[in-house]
PDB file of C-alpha atoms in Angstrom:
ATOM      1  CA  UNK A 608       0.000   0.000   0.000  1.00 90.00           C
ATOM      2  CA  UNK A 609       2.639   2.607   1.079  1.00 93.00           C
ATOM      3  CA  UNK A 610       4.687   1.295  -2.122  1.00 93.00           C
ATOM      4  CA  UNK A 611       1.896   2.101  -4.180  1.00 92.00           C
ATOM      5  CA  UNK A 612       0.751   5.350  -2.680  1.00 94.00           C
ATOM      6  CA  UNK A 613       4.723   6.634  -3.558  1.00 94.00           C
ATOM      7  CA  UNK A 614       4.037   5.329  -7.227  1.00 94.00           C
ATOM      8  CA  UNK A 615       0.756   8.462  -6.936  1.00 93.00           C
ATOM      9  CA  UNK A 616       2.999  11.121  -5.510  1.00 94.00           C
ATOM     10  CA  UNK A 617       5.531  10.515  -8.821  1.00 93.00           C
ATOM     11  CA  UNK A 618       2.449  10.663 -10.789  1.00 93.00           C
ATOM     12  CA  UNK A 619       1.405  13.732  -8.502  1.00 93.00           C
ATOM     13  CA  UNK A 620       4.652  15.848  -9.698  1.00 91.00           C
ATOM     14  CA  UNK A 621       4.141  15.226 -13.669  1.00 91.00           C
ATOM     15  CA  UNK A 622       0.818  16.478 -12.895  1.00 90.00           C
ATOM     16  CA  UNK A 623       0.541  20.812 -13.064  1.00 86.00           C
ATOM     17  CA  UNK A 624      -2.648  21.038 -10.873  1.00 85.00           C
ATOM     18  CA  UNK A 625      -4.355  19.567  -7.919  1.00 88.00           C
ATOM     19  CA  UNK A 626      -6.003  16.875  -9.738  1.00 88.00           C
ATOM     20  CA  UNK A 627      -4.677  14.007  -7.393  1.00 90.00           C
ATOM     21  CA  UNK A 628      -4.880  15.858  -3.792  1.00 91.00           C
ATOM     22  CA  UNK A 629      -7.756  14.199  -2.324  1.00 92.00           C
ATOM     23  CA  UNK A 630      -6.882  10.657  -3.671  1.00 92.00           C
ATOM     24  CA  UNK A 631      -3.353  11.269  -1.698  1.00 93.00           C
ATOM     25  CA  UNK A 632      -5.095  12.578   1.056  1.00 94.00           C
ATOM     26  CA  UNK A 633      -7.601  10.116   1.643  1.00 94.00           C
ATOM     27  CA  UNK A 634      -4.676   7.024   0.909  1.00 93.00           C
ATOM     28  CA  UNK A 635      -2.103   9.084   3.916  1.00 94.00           C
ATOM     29  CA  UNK A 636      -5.073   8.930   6.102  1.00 95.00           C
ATOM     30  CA  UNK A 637      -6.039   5.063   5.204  1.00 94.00           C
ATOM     31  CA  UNK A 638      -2.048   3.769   5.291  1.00 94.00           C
ATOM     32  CA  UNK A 639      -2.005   5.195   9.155  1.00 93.00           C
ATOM     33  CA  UNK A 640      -4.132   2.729  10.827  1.00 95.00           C
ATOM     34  CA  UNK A 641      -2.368  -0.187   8.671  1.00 94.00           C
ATOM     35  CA  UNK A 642       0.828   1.520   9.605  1.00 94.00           C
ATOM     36  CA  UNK A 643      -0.020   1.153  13.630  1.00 95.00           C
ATOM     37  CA  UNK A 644      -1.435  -2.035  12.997  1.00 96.00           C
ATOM     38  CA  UNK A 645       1.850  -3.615  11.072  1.00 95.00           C
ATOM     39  CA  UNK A 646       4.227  -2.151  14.406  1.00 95.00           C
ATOM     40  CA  UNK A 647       1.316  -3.878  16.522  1.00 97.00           C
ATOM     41  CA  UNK A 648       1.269  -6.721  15.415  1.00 97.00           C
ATOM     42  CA  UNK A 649       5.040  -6.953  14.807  1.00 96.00           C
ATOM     43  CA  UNK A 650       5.760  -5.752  18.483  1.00 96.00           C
ATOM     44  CA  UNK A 651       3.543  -8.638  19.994  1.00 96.00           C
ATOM     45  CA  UNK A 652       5.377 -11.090  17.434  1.00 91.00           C
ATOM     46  CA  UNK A 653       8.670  -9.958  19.005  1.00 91.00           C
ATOM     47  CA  UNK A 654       7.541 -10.051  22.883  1.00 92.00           C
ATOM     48  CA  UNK A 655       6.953 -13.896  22.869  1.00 90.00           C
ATOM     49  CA  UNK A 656      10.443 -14.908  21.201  1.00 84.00           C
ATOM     50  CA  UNK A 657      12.046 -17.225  23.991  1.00 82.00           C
ATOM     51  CA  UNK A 658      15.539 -14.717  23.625  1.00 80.00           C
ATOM     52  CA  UNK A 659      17.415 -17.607  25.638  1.00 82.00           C
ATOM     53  CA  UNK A 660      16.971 -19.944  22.998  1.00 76.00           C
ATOM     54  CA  UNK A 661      19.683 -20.126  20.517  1.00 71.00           C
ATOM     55  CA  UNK A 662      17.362 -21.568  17.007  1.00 67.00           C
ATOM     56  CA  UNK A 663      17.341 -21.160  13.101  1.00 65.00           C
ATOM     57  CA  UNK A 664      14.068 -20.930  11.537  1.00 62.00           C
ATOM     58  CA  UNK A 665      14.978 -24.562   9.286  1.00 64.00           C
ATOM     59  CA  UNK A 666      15.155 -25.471  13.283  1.00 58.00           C
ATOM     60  CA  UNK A 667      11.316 -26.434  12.972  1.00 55.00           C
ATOM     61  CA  UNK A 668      11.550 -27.402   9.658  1.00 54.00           C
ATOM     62  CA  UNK A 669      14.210 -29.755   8.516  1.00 53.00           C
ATOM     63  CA  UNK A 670      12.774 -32.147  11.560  1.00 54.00           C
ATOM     64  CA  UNK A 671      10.379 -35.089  11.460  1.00 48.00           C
ATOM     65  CA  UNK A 672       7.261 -32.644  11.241  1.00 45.00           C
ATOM     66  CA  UNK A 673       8.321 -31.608   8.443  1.00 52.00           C
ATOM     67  CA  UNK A 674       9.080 -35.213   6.522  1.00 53.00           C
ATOM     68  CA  UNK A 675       5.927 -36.922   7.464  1.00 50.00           C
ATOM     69  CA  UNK A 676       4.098 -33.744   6.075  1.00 49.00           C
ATOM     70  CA  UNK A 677       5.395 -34.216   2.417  1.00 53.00           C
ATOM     71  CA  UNK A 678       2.282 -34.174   1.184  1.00 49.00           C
ATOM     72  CA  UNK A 679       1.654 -30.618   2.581  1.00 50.00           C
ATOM     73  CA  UNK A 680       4.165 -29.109   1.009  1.00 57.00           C
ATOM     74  CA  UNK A 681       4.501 -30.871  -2.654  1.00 64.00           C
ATOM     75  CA  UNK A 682       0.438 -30.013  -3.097  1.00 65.00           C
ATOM     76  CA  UNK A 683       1.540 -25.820  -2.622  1.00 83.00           C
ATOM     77  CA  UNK A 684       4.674 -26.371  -4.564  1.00 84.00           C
ATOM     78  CA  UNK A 685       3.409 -27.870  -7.700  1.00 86.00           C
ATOM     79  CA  UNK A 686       0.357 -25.168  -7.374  1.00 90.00           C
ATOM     80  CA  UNK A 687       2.960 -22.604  -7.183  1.00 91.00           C
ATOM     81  CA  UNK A 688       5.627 -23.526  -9.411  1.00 92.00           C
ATOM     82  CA  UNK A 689       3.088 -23.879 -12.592  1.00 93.00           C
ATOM     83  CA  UNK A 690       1.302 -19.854 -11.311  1.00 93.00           C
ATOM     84  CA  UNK A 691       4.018 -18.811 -11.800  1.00 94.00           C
ATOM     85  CA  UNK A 692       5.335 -19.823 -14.902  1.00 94.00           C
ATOM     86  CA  UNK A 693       2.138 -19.243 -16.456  1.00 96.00           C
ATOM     87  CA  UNK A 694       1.366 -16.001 -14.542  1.00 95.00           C
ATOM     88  CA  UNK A 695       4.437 -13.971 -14.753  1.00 96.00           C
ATOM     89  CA  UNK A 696       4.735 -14.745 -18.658  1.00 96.00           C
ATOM     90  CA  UNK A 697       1.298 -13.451 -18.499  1.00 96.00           C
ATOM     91  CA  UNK A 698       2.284 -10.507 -16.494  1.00 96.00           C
ATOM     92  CA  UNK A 699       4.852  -9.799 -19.062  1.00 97.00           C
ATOM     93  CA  UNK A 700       3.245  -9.580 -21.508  1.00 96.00           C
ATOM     94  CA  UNK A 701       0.227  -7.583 -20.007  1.00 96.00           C
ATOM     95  CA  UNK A 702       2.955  -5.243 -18.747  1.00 96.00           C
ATOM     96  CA  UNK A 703       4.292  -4.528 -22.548  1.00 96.00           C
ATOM     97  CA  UNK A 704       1.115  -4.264 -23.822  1.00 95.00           C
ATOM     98  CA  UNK A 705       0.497  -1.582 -21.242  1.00 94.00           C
ATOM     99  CA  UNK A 706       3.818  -0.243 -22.517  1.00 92.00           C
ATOM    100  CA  UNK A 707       2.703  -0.327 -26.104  1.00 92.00           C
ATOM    101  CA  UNK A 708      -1.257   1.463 -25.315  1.00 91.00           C
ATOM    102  CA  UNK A 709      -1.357   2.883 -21.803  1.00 91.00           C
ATOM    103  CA  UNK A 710      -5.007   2.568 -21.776  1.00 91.00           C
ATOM    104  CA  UNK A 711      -6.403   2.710 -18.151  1.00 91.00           C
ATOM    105  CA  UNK A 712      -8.190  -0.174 -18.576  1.00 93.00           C
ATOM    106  CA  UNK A 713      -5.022  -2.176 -19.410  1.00 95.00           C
ATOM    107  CA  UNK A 714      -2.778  -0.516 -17.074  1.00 95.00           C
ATOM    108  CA  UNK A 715      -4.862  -1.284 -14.388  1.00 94.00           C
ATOM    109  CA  UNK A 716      -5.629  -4.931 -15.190  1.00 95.00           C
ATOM    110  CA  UNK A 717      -1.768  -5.603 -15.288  1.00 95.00           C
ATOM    111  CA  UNK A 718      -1.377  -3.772 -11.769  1.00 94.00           C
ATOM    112  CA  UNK A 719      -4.321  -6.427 -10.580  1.00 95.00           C
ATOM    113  CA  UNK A 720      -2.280  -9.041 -11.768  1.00 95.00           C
ATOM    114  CA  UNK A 721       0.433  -8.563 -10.801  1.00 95.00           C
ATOM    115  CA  UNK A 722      -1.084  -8.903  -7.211  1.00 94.00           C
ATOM    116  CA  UNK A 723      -2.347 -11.982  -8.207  1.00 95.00           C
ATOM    117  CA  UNK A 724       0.754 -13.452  -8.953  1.00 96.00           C
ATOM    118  CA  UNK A 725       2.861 -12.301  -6.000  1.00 95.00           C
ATOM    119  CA  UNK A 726       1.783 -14.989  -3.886  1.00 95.00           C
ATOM    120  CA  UNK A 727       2.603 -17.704  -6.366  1.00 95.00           C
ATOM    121  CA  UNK A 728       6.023 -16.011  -6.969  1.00 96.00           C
ATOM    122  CA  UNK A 729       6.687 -15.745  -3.511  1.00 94.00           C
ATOM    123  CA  UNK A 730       5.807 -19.508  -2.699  1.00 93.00           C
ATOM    124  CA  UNK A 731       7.873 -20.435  -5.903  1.00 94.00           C
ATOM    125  CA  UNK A 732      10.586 -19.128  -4.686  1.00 94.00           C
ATOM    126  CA  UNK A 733      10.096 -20.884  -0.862  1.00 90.00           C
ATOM    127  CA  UNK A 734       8.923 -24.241  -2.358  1.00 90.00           C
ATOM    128  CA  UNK A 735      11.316 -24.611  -5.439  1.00 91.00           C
ATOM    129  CA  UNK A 736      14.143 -22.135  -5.613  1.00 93.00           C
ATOM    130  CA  UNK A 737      15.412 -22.322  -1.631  1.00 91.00           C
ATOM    131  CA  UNK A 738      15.290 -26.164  -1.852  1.00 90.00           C
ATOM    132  CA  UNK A 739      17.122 -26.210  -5.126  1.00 91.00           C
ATOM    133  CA  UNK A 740      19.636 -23.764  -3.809  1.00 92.00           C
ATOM    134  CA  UNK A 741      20.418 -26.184  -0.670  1.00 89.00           C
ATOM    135  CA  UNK A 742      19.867 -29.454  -2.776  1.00 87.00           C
ATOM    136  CA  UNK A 743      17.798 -30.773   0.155  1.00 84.00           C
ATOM    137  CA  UNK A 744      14.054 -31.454  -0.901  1.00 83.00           C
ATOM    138  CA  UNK A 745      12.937 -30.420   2.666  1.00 80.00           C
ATOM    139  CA  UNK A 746      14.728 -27.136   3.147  1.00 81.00           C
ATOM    140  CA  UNK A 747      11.610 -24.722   2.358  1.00 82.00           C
ATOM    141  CA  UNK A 748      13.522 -21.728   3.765  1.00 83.00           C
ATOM    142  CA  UNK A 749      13.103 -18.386   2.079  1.00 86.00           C
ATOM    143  CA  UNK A 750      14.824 -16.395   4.715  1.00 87.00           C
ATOM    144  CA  UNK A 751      18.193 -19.178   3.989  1.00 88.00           C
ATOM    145  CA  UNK A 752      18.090 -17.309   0.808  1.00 92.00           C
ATOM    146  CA  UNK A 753      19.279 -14.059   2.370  1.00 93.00           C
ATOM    147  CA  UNK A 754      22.195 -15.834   3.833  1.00 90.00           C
ATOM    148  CA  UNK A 755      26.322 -15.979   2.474  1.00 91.00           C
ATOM    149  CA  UNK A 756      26.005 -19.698   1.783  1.00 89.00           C
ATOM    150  CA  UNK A 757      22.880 -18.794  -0.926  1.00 90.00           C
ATOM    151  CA  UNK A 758      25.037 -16.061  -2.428  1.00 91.00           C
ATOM    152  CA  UNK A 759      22.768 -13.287  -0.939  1.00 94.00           C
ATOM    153  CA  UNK A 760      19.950 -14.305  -3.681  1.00 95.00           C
ATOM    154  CA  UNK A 761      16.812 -13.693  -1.798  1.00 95.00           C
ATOM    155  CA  UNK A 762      18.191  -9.658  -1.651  1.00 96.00           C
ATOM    156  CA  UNK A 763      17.830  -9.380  -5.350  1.00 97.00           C
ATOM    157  CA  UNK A 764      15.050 -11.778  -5.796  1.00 96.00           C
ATOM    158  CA  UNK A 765      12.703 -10.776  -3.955  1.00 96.00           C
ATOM    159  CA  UNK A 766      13.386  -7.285  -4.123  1.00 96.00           C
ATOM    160  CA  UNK A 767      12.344  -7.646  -7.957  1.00 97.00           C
ATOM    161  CA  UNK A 768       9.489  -9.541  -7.345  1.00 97.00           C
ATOM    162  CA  UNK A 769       8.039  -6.742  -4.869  1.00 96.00           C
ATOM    163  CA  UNK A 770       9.382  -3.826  -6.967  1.00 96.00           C
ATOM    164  CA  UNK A 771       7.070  -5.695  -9.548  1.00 96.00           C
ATOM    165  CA  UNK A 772       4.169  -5.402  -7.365  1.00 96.00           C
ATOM    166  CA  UNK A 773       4.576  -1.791  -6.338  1.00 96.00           C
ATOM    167  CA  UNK A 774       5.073  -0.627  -9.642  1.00 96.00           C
ATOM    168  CA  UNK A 775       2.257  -2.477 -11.055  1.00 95.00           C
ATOM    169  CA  UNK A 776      -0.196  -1.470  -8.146  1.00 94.00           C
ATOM    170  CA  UNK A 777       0.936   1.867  -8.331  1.00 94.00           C
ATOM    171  CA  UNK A 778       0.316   2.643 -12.095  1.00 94.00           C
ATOM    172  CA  UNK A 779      -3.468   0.637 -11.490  1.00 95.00           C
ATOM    173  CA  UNK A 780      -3.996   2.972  -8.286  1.00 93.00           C
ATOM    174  CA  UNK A 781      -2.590   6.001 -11.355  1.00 93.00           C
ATOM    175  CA  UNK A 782      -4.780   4.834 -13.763  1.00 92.00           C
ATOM    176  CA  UNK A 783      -7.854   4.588 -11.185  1.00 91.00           C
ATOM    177  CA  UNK A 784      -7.771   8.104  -9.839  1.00 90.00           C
ATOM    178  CA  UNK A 785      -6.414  10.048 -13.118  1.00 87.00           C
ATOM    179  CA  UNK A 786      -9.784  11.380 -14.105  1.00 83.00           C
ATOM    180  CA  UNK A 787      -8.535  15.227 -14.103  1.00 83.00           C
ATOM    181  CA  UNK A 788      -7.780  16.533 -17.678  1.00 88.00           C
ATOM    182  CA  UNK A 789      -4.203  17.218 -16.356  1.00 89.00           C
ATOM    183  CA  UNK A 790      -3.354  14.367 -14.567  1.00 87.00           C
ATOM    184  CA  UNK A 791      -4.964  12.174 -17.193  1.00 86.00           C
ATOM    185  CA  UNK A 792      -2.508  14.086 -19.586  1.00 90.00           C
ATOM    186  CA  UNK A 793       0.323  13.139 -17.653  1.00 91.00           C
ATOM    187  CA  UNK A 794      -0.817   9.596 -16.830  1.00 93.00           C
ATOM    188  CA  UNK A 795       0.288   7.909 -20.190  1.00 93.00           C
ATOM    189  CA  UNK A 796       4.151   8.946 -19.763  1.00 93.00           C
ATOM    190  CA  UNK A 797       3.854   7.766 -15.778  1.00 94.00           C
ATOM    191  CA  UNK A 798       2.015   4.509 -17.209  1.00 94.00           C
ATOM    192  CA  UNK A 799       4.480   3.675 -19.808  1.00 95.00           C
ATOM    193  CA  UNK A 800       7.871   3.724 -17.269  1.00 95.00           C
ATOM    194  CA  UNK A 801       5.882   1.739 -14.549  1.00 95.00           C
ATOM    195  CA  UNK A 802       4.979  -0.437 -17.071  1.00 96.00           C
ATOM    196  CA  UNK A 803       8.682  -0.893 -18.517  1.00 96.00           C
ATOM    197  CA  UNK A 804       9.876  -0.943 -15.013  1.00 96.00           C
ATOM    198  CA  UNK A 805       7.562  -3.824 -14.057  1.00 97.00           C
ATOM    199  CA  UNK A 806       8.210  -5.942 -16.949  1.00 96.00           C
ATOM    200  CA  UNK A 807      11.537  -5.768 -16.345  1.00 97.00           C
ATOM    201  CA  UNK A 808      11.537  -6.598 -12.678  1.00 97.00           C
ATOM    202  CA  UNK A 809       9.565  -9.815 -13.764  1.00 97.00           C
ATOM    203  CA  UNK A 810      11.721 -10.994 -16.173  1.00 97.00           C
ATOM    204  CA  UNK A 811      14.807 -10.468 -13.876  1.00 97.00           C
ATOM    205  CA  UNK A 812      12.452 -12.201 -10.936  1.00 96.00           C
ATOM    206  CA  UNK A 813      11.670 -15.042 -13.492  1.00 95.00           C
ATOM    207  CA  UNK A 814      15.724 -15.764 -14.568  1.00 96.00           C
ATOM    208  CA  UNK A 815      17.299 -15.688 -11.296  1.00 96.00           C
ATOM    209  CA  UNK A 816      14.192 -18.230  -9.372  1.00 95.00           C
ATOM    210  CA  UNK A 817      15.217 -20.507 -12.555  1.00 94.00           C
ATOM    211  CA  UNK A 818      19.061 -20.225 -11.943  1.00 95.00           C
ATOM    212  CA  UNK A 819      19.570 -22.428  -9.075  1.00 93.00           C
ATOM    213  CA  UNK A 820      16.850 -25.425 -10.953  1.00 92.00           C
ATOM    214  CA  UNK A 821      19.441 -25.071 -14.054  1.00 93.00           C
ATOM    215  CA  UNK A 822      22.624 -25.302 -12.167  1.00 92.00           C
ATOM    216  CA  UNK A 823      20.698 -28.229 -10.491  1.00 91.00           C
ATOM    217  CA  UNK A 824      19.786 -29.858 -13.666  1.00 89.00           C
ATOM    218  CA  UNK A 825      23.138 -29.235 -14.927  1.00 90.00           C
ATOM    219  CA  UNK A 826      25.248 -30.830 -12.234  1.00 88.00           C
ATOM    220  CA  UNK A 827      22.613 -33.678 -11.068  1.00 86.00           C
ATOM    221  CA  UNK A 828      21.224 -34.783 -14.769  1.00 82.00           C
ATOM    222  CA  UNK A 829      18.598 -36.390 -14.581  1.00 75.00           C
ATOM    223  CA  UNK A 830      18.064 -36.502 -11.309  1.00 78.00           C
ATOM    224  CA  UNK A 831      14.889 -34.774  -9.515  1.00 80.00           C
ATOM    225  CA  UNK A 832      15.296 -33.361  -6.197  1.00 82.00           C
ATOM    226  CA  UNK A 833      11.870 -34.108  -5.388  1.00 78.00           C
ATOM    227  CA  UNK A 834      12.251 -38.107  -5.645  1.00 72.00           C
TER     228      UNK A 834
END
């Protein structure tokens, strides 16, 4: 939300008039209460970690739990590995067709999709990329990824994969509230770099999740991890 809302005060300086002051106003005043309620809900997360306990999140993972509940996590991964590589191609190419005619319509169906797909990335990346990364079918760690022994992949990763989002979301939210005759004259210029921004941060998402599954298939041929 706060991603998005900084996507409408870029838009906000291309405009030359006060066409988007109440839709800023009225999203400041809604991101508060969320705002409070993240550091709430964060703060009570943080008050009941045991401090004395020295544990790593694959801890509670990597143990028997987690093997006799194979059939939990194969069901999410297969669901999530074949989102995404049918909705990020799709998001693509909704993106650069946004690029090509940044119709509002368009513009903000590729913002709403690229919320859809976010989830699917993001367990993509915990169900098929981390394990791949470790070689170990089990480890379904994405915060491993942000670790030395990954090579620091999770930074870039899912930094692209949210930049995706927020750019997407933010030329939608753009293409939503534009109604002025000056902002909708600056809208198509503000559509068209979100749009090229976006499609780039999927493709860059999409190639680096499918890095550590090639290097796997290269090294282990014909081999699945998952059997």
């Amino acid at each position: 939300f706060a991603g998005a809302l900084l996507q409408l005060f870029a838009l906000d300086r291309r405009v030359r008039g006060l066409d988007l002051m109440r839709p800023l106003a009225t999203g400041c005043i809604a991101l508060a209460p969320i705002i409070a309620l993240d550091w709430g809900l964060a703060g009570a997360w943080l008050a009941r970690l045991d401090l004395s306990v020295v544990a790593s999140c694959c801890s509670t993972t990597l143990d028997e739990a987690r093997r006799e509940g194979i059939a939990y996590w194969q069901g999410p991964r297969l669901l999530a590995v074949w989102g995404s590589l049918i909705g990020v191609p799709l998001a693509i190419v909704t993106a650069l067709l946004a690029l090509r005619h940044p119709g509002r319509g368009i513009v903000a169906l590729s913002g709403a999709l690229a919320l859809a797909v976010a989830p699917l990335a993001f367990g993509a990346v915990t169900f098929e990329v981390a394990p791949h990364v470790y070689e170990v079918p089990q480890h379904l760690c994405p915060f491993c990824l942000f670790k030395a022994d990954a090579y620091f992949i999770g930074y870039p990763l899912f930094g692209a994969i949210f930049l995706a989002v927020v750019w997407g979301l933010g030329a939608a939210a753009g293409a939503l509230v534009s109604s002025g005759a000056q902002a909708g004259d600056a809208f198509p210029a503000f559509a068209r770099s979100r749009m090229t921004r976006q499609a780039f941060a999927w493709i860059f998402a999409l190639a680096l999740g499918a890095l550590p599954v090639m290097i796997y298939a290269v090294v282990s041929p014909h081999a699945s991890l998952f059997r």
